[in-house]
Amino acid sequence: MTDIVILTGAGISAESGLGTFRDAGGLWSEYNLEEVATPQGFARDPAKVHAFYNARRANARGAEPNAAHRALARLQQARHGTLIVTQNIDDLHERAGSRGVLHMHGQLFRALCAACGQRWDAPDIMAPDDPCPACGARTTRPDVVWFGEFPYHMERIQARLEAAALFVAIGTSGEVYPAAGFVDIARAAGARTLELNLERSAGVFDATREGPASEVVPAWVDEVLAG
Ligand code: NAD
């Protein structure tokens, strides 16, 4: 069975109405990254950071998976060696039916106690004085990985990249490391590499197909399943 590793980024959720970060009009043109997505920003003003993620959570709850998320779930069901690694903190892959998705930047719908490491389902509205259900500390944060923190699941991802026959990057600008380096790891280990994106990114791939994810991803999945 061919092992496929798929990396998704904000672009796969763009047509579900969730903003990307770096495109014109993206979230980073509206918000200051240093203030809302760094440990230092959270230490300075936790209420502002919670308000930012509360708004993201509300947006994500109102969004629906699109044809690209659904096509990947279809691929996973037919090809059990398919792993989805996502930089997205939304839950649209899961709601489309995908399983075992590795959220390397954490999950919007999970909360984390900075004191004891307990994780639980995040309420719609989080606030700085929410107590941890395990230890009672008032150091609750969203379970997301901020700039300057280590992404999750890196050892498993590295091992799967090294075993992959095919690596596919979907809707990611290739500007945020370590995810931007996955294509190089996979190629060095012998995988074929493919990019599906609105426009070609900075990464070097064997092939690129340009277009909106809701069109190019289902078309590619159909080809894989037909072959
Ligand atoms: P990015 O904003 O840097 O890049 C988005 C990429 O998607 C661009 O290359 C753009 O050309 C492409 N794109 C835009 N619309 C598209 C469409 N309809 N179809 C296909 N491609 C499209 O996003 P990134 O590379 O994921 O950056 C990484 C960071 O962004 C991560 O930290 C991630 O956690 C975060 N992020 C997540 C969400 C989410 O969870 N939905 C949303 C915004 C940003």
mmCIF file of C-alpha atoms and ligand atoms in Angstrom:
data_model
loop_
_atom_site.group_PDB
_atom_site.id
_atom_site.type_symbol
_atom_site.label_atom_id
_atom_site.label_comp_id
_atom_site.label_asym_id
_atom_site.label_seq_id
_atom_site.Cartn_x
_atom_site.Cartn_y
_atom_site.Cartn_z
ATOM 1 C CA MET A 1 0.000 0.000 0.000
ATOM 2 C CA THR A 2 1.351 3.384 -0.996
ATOM 3 C CA ASP A 3 2.053 5.609 1.944
ATOM 4 C CA ILE A 4 0.804 9.131 1.274
ATOM 5 C CA VAL A 5 1.537 12.048 3.592
ATOM 6 C CA ILE A 6 -0.606 15.136 3.065
ATOM 7 C CA LEU A 7 0.214 18.499 4.619
ATOM 8 C CA THR A 8 -2.605 21.038 4.680
ATOM 9 C CA GLY A 9 -2.538 24.753 5.473
ATOM 10 C CA ALA A 10 -4.928 27.647 5.810
ATOM 11 C CA GLY A 11 -5.684 27.578 2.042
ATOM 12 C CA ILE A 12 -7.736 24.365 2.330
ATOM 13 C CA SER A 13 -10.125 26.091 4.757
ATOM 14 C CA ALA A 14 -10.256 29.418 2.877
ATOM 15 C CA GLU A 15 -13.314 28.426 0.821
ATOM 16 C CA SER A 16 -15.075 27.392 4.027
ATOM 17 C CA GLY A 17 -14.859 31.060 5.010
ATOM 18 C CA LEU A 18 -11.908 30.840 7.410
ATOM 19 C CA GLY A 19 -9.298 33.484 6.642
ATOM 20 C CA THR A 20 -5.754 32.558 5.708
ATOM 21 C CA PHE A 21 -2.904 34.330 7.484
ATOM 22 C CA ARG A 22 -0.524 35.687 4.903
ATOM 23 C CA ASP A 23 -2.696 36.437 1.874
ATOM 24 C CA ALA A 24 -3.822 40.037 1.244
ATOM 25 C CA GLY A 25 -6.701 40.668 3.646
ATOM 26 C CA GLY A 26 -5.515 37.710 5.773
ATOM 27 C CA LEU A 27 -5.622 37.611 9.550
ATOM 28 C CA TRP A 28 -2.121 39.064 9.943
ATOM 29 C CA SER A 29 -3.143 42.230 8.122
ATOM 30 C CA GLU A 30 -5.902 42.682 10.720
ATOM 31 C CA TYR A 31 -4.155 41.491 13.896
ATOM 32 C CA ASN A 32 -0.651 41.898 15.262
ATOM 33 C CA LEU A 33 0.974 38.461 15.305
ATOM 34 C CA GLU A 34 3.240 39.414 18.227
ATOM 35 C CA GLU A 35 0.211 40.331 20.326
ATOM 36 C CA VAL A 36 -2.071 37.352 19.693
ATOM 37 C CA ALA A 37 0.121 34.416 18.666
ATOM 38 C CA THR A 38 3.201 34.442 20.882
ATOM 39 C CA PRO A 39 3.762 33.371 24.535
ATOM 40 C CA GLN A 40 4.973 36.922 25.236
ATOM 41 C CA GLY A 41 1.757 38.436 23.875
ATOM 42 C CA PHE A 42 -0.283 36.056 26.056
ATOM 43 C CA ALA A 43 1.756 36.999 29.152
ATOM 44 C CA ARG A 44 1.201 40.713 28.440
ATOM 45 C CA ASP A 45 -2.526 40.606 27.698
ATOM 46 C CA PRO A 46 -4.232 37.189 28.118
ATOM 47 C CA ALA A 47 -7.726 38.718 27.740
ATOM 48 C CA LYS A 48 -6.856 40.045 24.265
ATOM 49 C CA VAL A 49 -5.426 36.666 23.201
ATOM 50 C CA HIS A 50 -8.477 34.783 24.505
ATOM 51 C CA ALA A 51 -10.744 37.252 22.658
ATOM 52 C CA PHE A 52 -8.836 36.550 19.417
ATOM 53 C CA TYR A 53 -9.229 32.762 19.763
ATOM 54 C CA ASN A 54 -12.833 33.049 20.979
ATOM 55 C CA ALA A 55 -13.554 34.848 17.697
ATOM 56 C CA ARG A 56 -11.665 32.189 15.683
ATOM 57 C CA ARG A 57 -13.652 29.470 17.508
ATOM 58 C CA ALA A 58 -16.961 31.169 16.670
ATOM 59 C CA ASN A 59 -15.922 31.493 13.008
ATOM 60 C CA ALA A 60 -14.840 27.872 12.824
ATOM 61 C CA ARG A 61 -18.026 26.647 14.482
ATOM 62 C CA GLY A 62 -20.069 28.440 11.828
ATOM 63 C CA ALA A 63 -17.979 27.061 8.947
ATOM 64 C CA GLU A 64 -18.546 23.825 7.030
ATOM 65 C CA PRO A 65 -15.968 21.494 5.476
ATOM 66 C CA ASN A 66 -15.635 22.050 1.732
ATOM 67 C CA ALA A 67 -15.133 19.673 -1.199
ATOM 68 C CA ALA A 68 -11.379 19.522 -0.567
ATOM 69 C CA HIS A 69 -11.744 18.330 3.045
ATOM 70 C CA ARG A 70 -14.356 15.790 1.924
ATOM 71 C CA ALA A 71 -12.168 14.491 -0.917
ATOM 72 C CA LEU A 72 -9.275 13.864 1.495
ATOM 73 C CA ALA A 73 -11.588 11.941 3.822
ATOM 74 C CA ARG A 74 -12.653 9.825 0.829
ATOM 75 C CA LEU A 75 -9.011 9.175 -0.057
ATOM 76 C CA GLN A 76 -8.213 8.161 3.531
ATOM 77 C CA GLN A 77 -11.092 5.704 3.600
ATOM 78 C CA ALA A 78 -9.921 4.062 0.371
ATOM 79 C CA ARG A 79 -6.173 4.201 1.108
ATOM 80 C CA HIS A 80 -5.472 3.362 4.705
ATOM 81 C CA GLY A 81 -1.811 4.418 4.461
ATOM 82 C CA THR A 82 -2.834 8.075 4.074
ATOM 83 C CA LEU A 83 -1.819 10.462 6.851
ATOM 84 C CA ILE A 84 -3.090 14.037 7.086
ATOM 85 C CA VAL A 85 -0.859 16.508 8.892
ATOM 86 C CA THR A 86 -2.401 19.936 9.256
ATOM 87 C CA GLN A 87 -1.148 23.342 10.297
ATOM 88 C CA ASN A 88 -4.782 24.346 10.769
ATOM 89 C CA ILE A 89 -6.283 24.636 14.205
ATOM 90 C CA ASP A 90 -9.854 24.262 12.912
ATOM 91 C CA ASP A 91 -11.676 20.891 12.960
ATOM 92 C CA LEU A 92 -12.882 20.788 9.356
ATOM 93 C CA HIS A 93 -10.875 17.663 8.422
ATOM 94 C CA GLU A 94 -12.496 15.742 11.288
ATOM 95 C CA ARG A 95 -15.961 17.074 10.461
ATOM 96 C CA ALA A 96 -15.447 15.909 6.854
ATOM 97 C CA GLY A 97 -14.758 12.395 8.173
ATOM 98 C CA SER A 98 -10.951 12.229 8.348
ATOM 99 C CA ARG A 99 -9.370 10.314 11.214
ATOM 100 C CA GLY A 100 -5.979 10.390 12.921
ATOM 101 C CA VAL A 101 -5.247 13.936 11.713
ATOM 102 C CA LEU A 102 -2.048 15.287 13.282
ATOM 103 C CA HIS A 103 -2.627 18.916 14.290
ATOM 104 C CA MET A 104 0.942 20.154 14.463
ATOM 105 C CA HIS A 105 -0.158 23.644 15.574
ATOM 106 C CA GLY A 106 -2.736 22.411 18.086
ATOM 107 C CA GLN A 107 -6.522 22.670 18.111
ATOM 108 C CA LEU A 108 -8.857 25.610 18.565
ATOM 109 C CA PHE A 109 -11.439 23.434 20.308
ATOM 110 C CA ARG A 110 -9.061 22.214 23.001
ATOM 111 C CA ALA A 111 -7.832 23.979 26.134
ATOM 112 C CA LEU A 112 -4.504 23.488 27.898
ATOM 113 C CA CYS A 113 -3.405 24.225 31.470
ATOM 114 C CA ALA A 114 -0.021 25.943 31.307
ATOM 115 C CA ALA A 115 0.640 24.839 34.918
ATOM 116 C CA CYS A 116 -0.011 21.059 34.839
ATOM 117 C CA GLY A 117 -0.406 20.223 31.128
ATOM 118 C CA GLN A 118 -4.018 18.984 31.443
ATOM 119 C CA ARG A 119 -6.029 19.187 28.192
ATOM 120 C CA TRP A 120 -9.816 19.344 27.804
ATOM 121 C CA ASP A 121 -12.519 20.439 25.356
ATOM 122 C CA ALA A 122 -12.497 24.238 25.149
ATOM 123 C CA PRO A 123 -15.722 26.081 25.974
ATOM 124 C CA ASP A 124 -16.947 28.569 23.352
ATOM 125 C CA ILE A 125 -15.681 31.482 25.441
ATOM 126 C CA MET A 126 -12.394 31.170 27.318
ATOM 127 C CA ALA A 127 -11.152 33.757 29.814
ATOM 128 C CA PRO A 128 -7.894 34.322 31.736
ATOM 129 C CA ASP A 129 -9.364 33.344 35.125
ATOM 130 C CA ASP A 130 -10.878 30.009 33.977
ATOM 131 C CA PRO A 131 -9.609 27.383 36.454
ATOM 132 C CA CYS A 132 -7.970 24.173 35.248
ATOM 133 C CA PRO A 133 -10.360 21.240 35.915
ATOM 134 C CA ALA A 134 -7.428 19.129 37.166
ATOM 135 C CA CYS A 135 -5.243 21.417 39.304
ATOM 136 C CA GLY A 136 -7.337 24.573 39.689
ATOM 137 C CA ALA A 137 -4.596 26.915 38.421
ATOM 138 C CA ARG A 138 -5.841 29.983 36.553
ATOM 139 C CA THR A 139 -3.378 29.590 33.706
ATOM 140 C CA THR A 140 -5.756 28.247 31.059
ATOM 141 C CA ARG A 141 -4.756 28.824 27.436
ATOM 142 C CA PRO A 142 -5.945 27.636 24.038
ATOM 143 C CA ASP A 143 -4.173 24.400 23.064
ATOM 144 C CA VAL A 144 -2.526 26.047 20.069
ATOM 145 C CA VAL A 145 1.159 26.289 19.231
ATOM 146 C CA TRP A 146 2.343 29.892 19.142
ATOM 147 C CA PHE A 147 5.302 31.332 17.289
ATOM 148 C CA GLY A 148 8.432 30.441 19.248
ATOM 149 C CA GLU A 149 6.910 27.177 20.592
ATOM 150 C CA PHE A 150 7.588 23.631 19.393
ATOM 151 C CA PRO A 151 4.996 22.118 17.026
ATOM 152 C CA TYR A 152 3.330 18.896 18.163
ATOM 153 C CA HIS A 153 3.868 15.320 16.828
ATOM 154 C CA MET A 154 7.181 16.127 15.124
ATOM 155 C CA GLU A 155 8.771 12.681 15.682
ATOM 156 C CA ARG A 156 5.796 10.844 14.193
ATOM 157 C CA ILE A 157 5.633 13.277 11.289
ATOM 158 C CA GLN A 158 9.346 12.900 10.555
ATOM 159 C CA ALA A 159 9.062 9.086 10.564
ATOM 160 C CA ARG A 160 6.063 9.122 8.219
ATOM 161 C CA LEU A 161 7.758 11.611 5.850
ATOM 162 C CA GLU A 162 10.766 9.308 5.631
ATOM 163 C CA ALA A 163 8.526 6.328 4.765
ATOM 164 C CA ALA A 164 6.252 8.155 2.309
ATOM 165 C CA ALA A 165 5.997 7.281 -1.374
ATOM 166 C CA LEU A 166 4.136 10.519 -2.071
ATOM 167 C CA PHE A 167 4.078 13.862 -0.240
ATOM 168 C CA VAL A 168 1.351 16.378 -1.095
ATOM 169 C CA ALA A 169 1.161 19.954 0.228
ATOM 170 C CA ILE A 170 -2.237 21.657 -0.035
ATOM 171 C CA GLY A 171 -3.021 25.348 0.555
ATOM 172 C CA THR A 172 0.117 26.289 2.415
ATOM 173 C CA SER A 173 2.445 29.181 1.628
ATOM 174 C CA GLY A 174 5.583 27.273 2.647
ATOM 175 C CA GLU A 175 6.747 30.196 4.744
ATOM 176 C CA VAL A 176 6.337 28.739 8.233
ATOM 177 C CA TYR A 177 8.949 26.220 9.407
ATOM 178 C CA PRO A 178 9.196 23.365 10.207
ATOM 179 C CA ALA A 179 6.235 22.519 7.922
ATOM 180 C CA ALA A 180 7.875 24.374 5.026
ATOM 181 C CA GLY A 181 10.776 21.886 5.182
ATOM 182 C CA PHE A 182 8.637 18.720 4.973
ATOM 183 C CA VAL A 183 8.859 18.610 1.179
ATOM 184 C CA ASP A 184 12.669 18.507 1.365
ATOM 185 C CA ILE A 185 12.640 15.722 3.988
ATOM 186 C CA ALA A 186 10.211 13.647 1.916
ATOM 187 C CA ARG A 187 12.110 14.156 -1.336
ATOM 188 C CA ALA A 188 15.462 13.325 0.284
ATOM 189 C CA ALA A 189 13.892 10.058 1.477
ATOM 190 C CA GLY A 190 12.734 9.219 -2.054
ATOM 191 C CA ALA A 191 9.107 10.404 -2.169
ATOM 192 C CA ARG A 192 7.471 12.059 -5.148
ATOM 193 C CA THR A 193 6.225 15.522 -4.229
ATOM 194 C CA LEU A 194 3.136 17.405 -5.374
ATOM 195 C CA GLU A 195 1.755 20.831 -4.538
ATOM 196 C CA LEU A 196 -1.933 21.760 -4.835
ATOM 197 C CA ASN A 197 -2.292 25.491 -4.220
ATOM 198 C CA LEU A 198 -3.973 28.623 -5.493
ATOM 199 C CA GLU A 199 -0.558 29.711 -6.716
ATOM 200 C CA ARG A 200 2.895 28.133 -6.674
ATOM 201 C CA SER A 201 4.613 28.538 -3.299
ATOM 202 C CA ALA A 202 8.263 28.939 -2.375
ATOM 203 C CA GLY A 203 8.800 25.166 -1.973
ATOM 204 C CA VAL A 204 10.404 22.956 -4.647
ATOM 205 C CA PHE A 205 7.997 20.199 -5.773
ATOM 206 C CA ASP A 206 8.130 17.640 -8.602
ATOM 207 C CA ALA A 207 4.758 18.979 -9.795
ATOM 208 C CA THR A 208 2.385 21.832 -8.941
ATOM 209 C CA ARG A 209 -1.297 22.155 -9.798
ATOM 210 C CA GLU A 210 -2.670 25.641 -9.353
ATOM 211 C CA GLY A 211 -6.283 26.375 -8.508
ATOM 212 C CA PRO A 212 -8.767 26.597 -5.648
ATOM 213 C CA ALA A 213 -8.563 23.639 -3.270
ATOM 214 C CA SER A 214 -12.257 22.790 -3.731
ATOM 215 C CA GLU A 215 -11.504 22.026 -7.401
ATOM 216 C CA VAL A 216 -7.939 20.732 -7.613
ATOM 217 C CA VAL A 217 -8.086 18.448 -4.560
ATOM 218 C CA PRO A 218 -11.195 16.410 -5.575
ATOM 219 C CA ALA A 219 -9.821 16.137 -9.140
ATOM 220 C CA TRP A 220 -6.491 14.796 -7.845
ATOM 221 C CA VAL A 221 -8.196 12.360 -5.434
ATOM 222 C CA ASP A 222 -10.352 11.025 -8.286
ATOM 223 C CA GLU A 223 -7.181 10.365 -10.299
ATOM 224 C CA VAL A 224 -5.453 8.551 -7.425
ATOM 225 C CA LEU A 225 -8.493 6.375 -6.767
ATOM 226 C CA ALA A 226 -8.933 5.602 -10.465
ATOM 227 C CA GLY A 227 -5.241 4.624 -10.825
HETATM 228 P P1 NAD B 1 -0.794 31.002 4.800
HETATM 229 O O1 NAD B 1 -1.852 32.012 5.041
HETATM 230 O O2 NAD B 1 0.629 31.375 5.010
HETATM 231 O O3 NAD B 1 -0.891 30.510 3.270
HETATM 232 C C1 NAD B 1 -2.117 30.139 2.697
HETATM 233 C C2 NAD B 1 -1.826 29.498 1.348
HETATM 234 O O4 NAD B 1 -3.068 29.026 0.851
HETATM 235 C C3 NAD B 1 -1.242 30.445 0.302
HETATM 236 O O5 NAD B 1 -0.181 29.791 -0.375
HETATM 237 C C4 NAD B 1 -2.410 30.699 -0.667
HETATM 238 O O6 NAD B 1 -1.991 30.862 -2.002
HETATM 239 C C5 NAD B 1 -3.196 29.421 -0.509
HETATM 240 N N1 NAD B 1 -4.635 29.561 -0.762
HETATM 241 C C6 NAD B 1 -5.461 30.609 -0.477
HETATM 242 N N2 NAD B 1 -6.732 30.330 -0.846
HETATM 243 C C7 NAD B 1 -6.690 29.071 -1.383
HETATM 244 C C8 NAD B 1 -7.688 28.215 -1.957
HETATM 245 N N3 NAD B 1 -8.961 28.595 -2.067
HETATM 246 N N4 NAD B 1 -7.299 27.003 -2.407
HETATM 247 C C9 NAD B 1 -6.006 26.602 -2.322
HETATM 248 N N5 NAD B 1 -5.021 27.363 -1.812
HETATM 249 C C10 NAD B 1 -5.365 28.581 -1.340
HETATM 250 O O7 NAD B 1 -1.179 29.708 5.605
HETATM 251 P P2 NAD B 1 -0.295 28.484 6.067
HETATM 252 O O8 NAD B 1 0.722 28.136 5.045
HETATM 253 O O9 NAD B 1 -1.213 27.454 6.588
HETATM 254 O O10 NAD B 1 0.465 29.171 7.263
HETATM 255 C C11 NAD B 1 0.692 28.528 8.282
HETATM 256 C C12 NAD B 1 -0.032 29.152 9.506
HETATM 257 O O11 NAD B 1 -1.377 29.587 9.333
HETATM 258 C C13 NAD B 1 -0.143 28.118 10.501
HETATM 259 O O12 NAD B 1 0.402 28.577 11.694
HETATM 260 C C14 NAD B 1 -1.633 27.822 10.681
HETATM 261 O O13 NAD B 1 -1.849 27.341 11.976
HETATM 262 C C15 NAD B 1 -2.203 29.114 10.420
HETATM 263 N N6 NAD B 1 -3.644 29.291 10.089
HETATM 264 C C16 NAD B 1 -4.623 28.344 10.320
HETATM 265 C C17 NAD B 1 -5.974 28.611 9.976
HETATM 266 C C18 NAD B 1 -7.043 27.577 10.237
HETATM 267 O O14 NAD B 1 -6.929 26.789 11.166
HETATM 268 N N7 NAD B 1 -8.113 27.551 9.431
HETATM 269 C C19 NAD B 1 -6.314 29.801 9.382
HETATM 270 C C20 NAD B 1 -5.310 30.753 9.165
HETATM 271 C C21 NAD B 1 -3.986 30.464 9.494
#
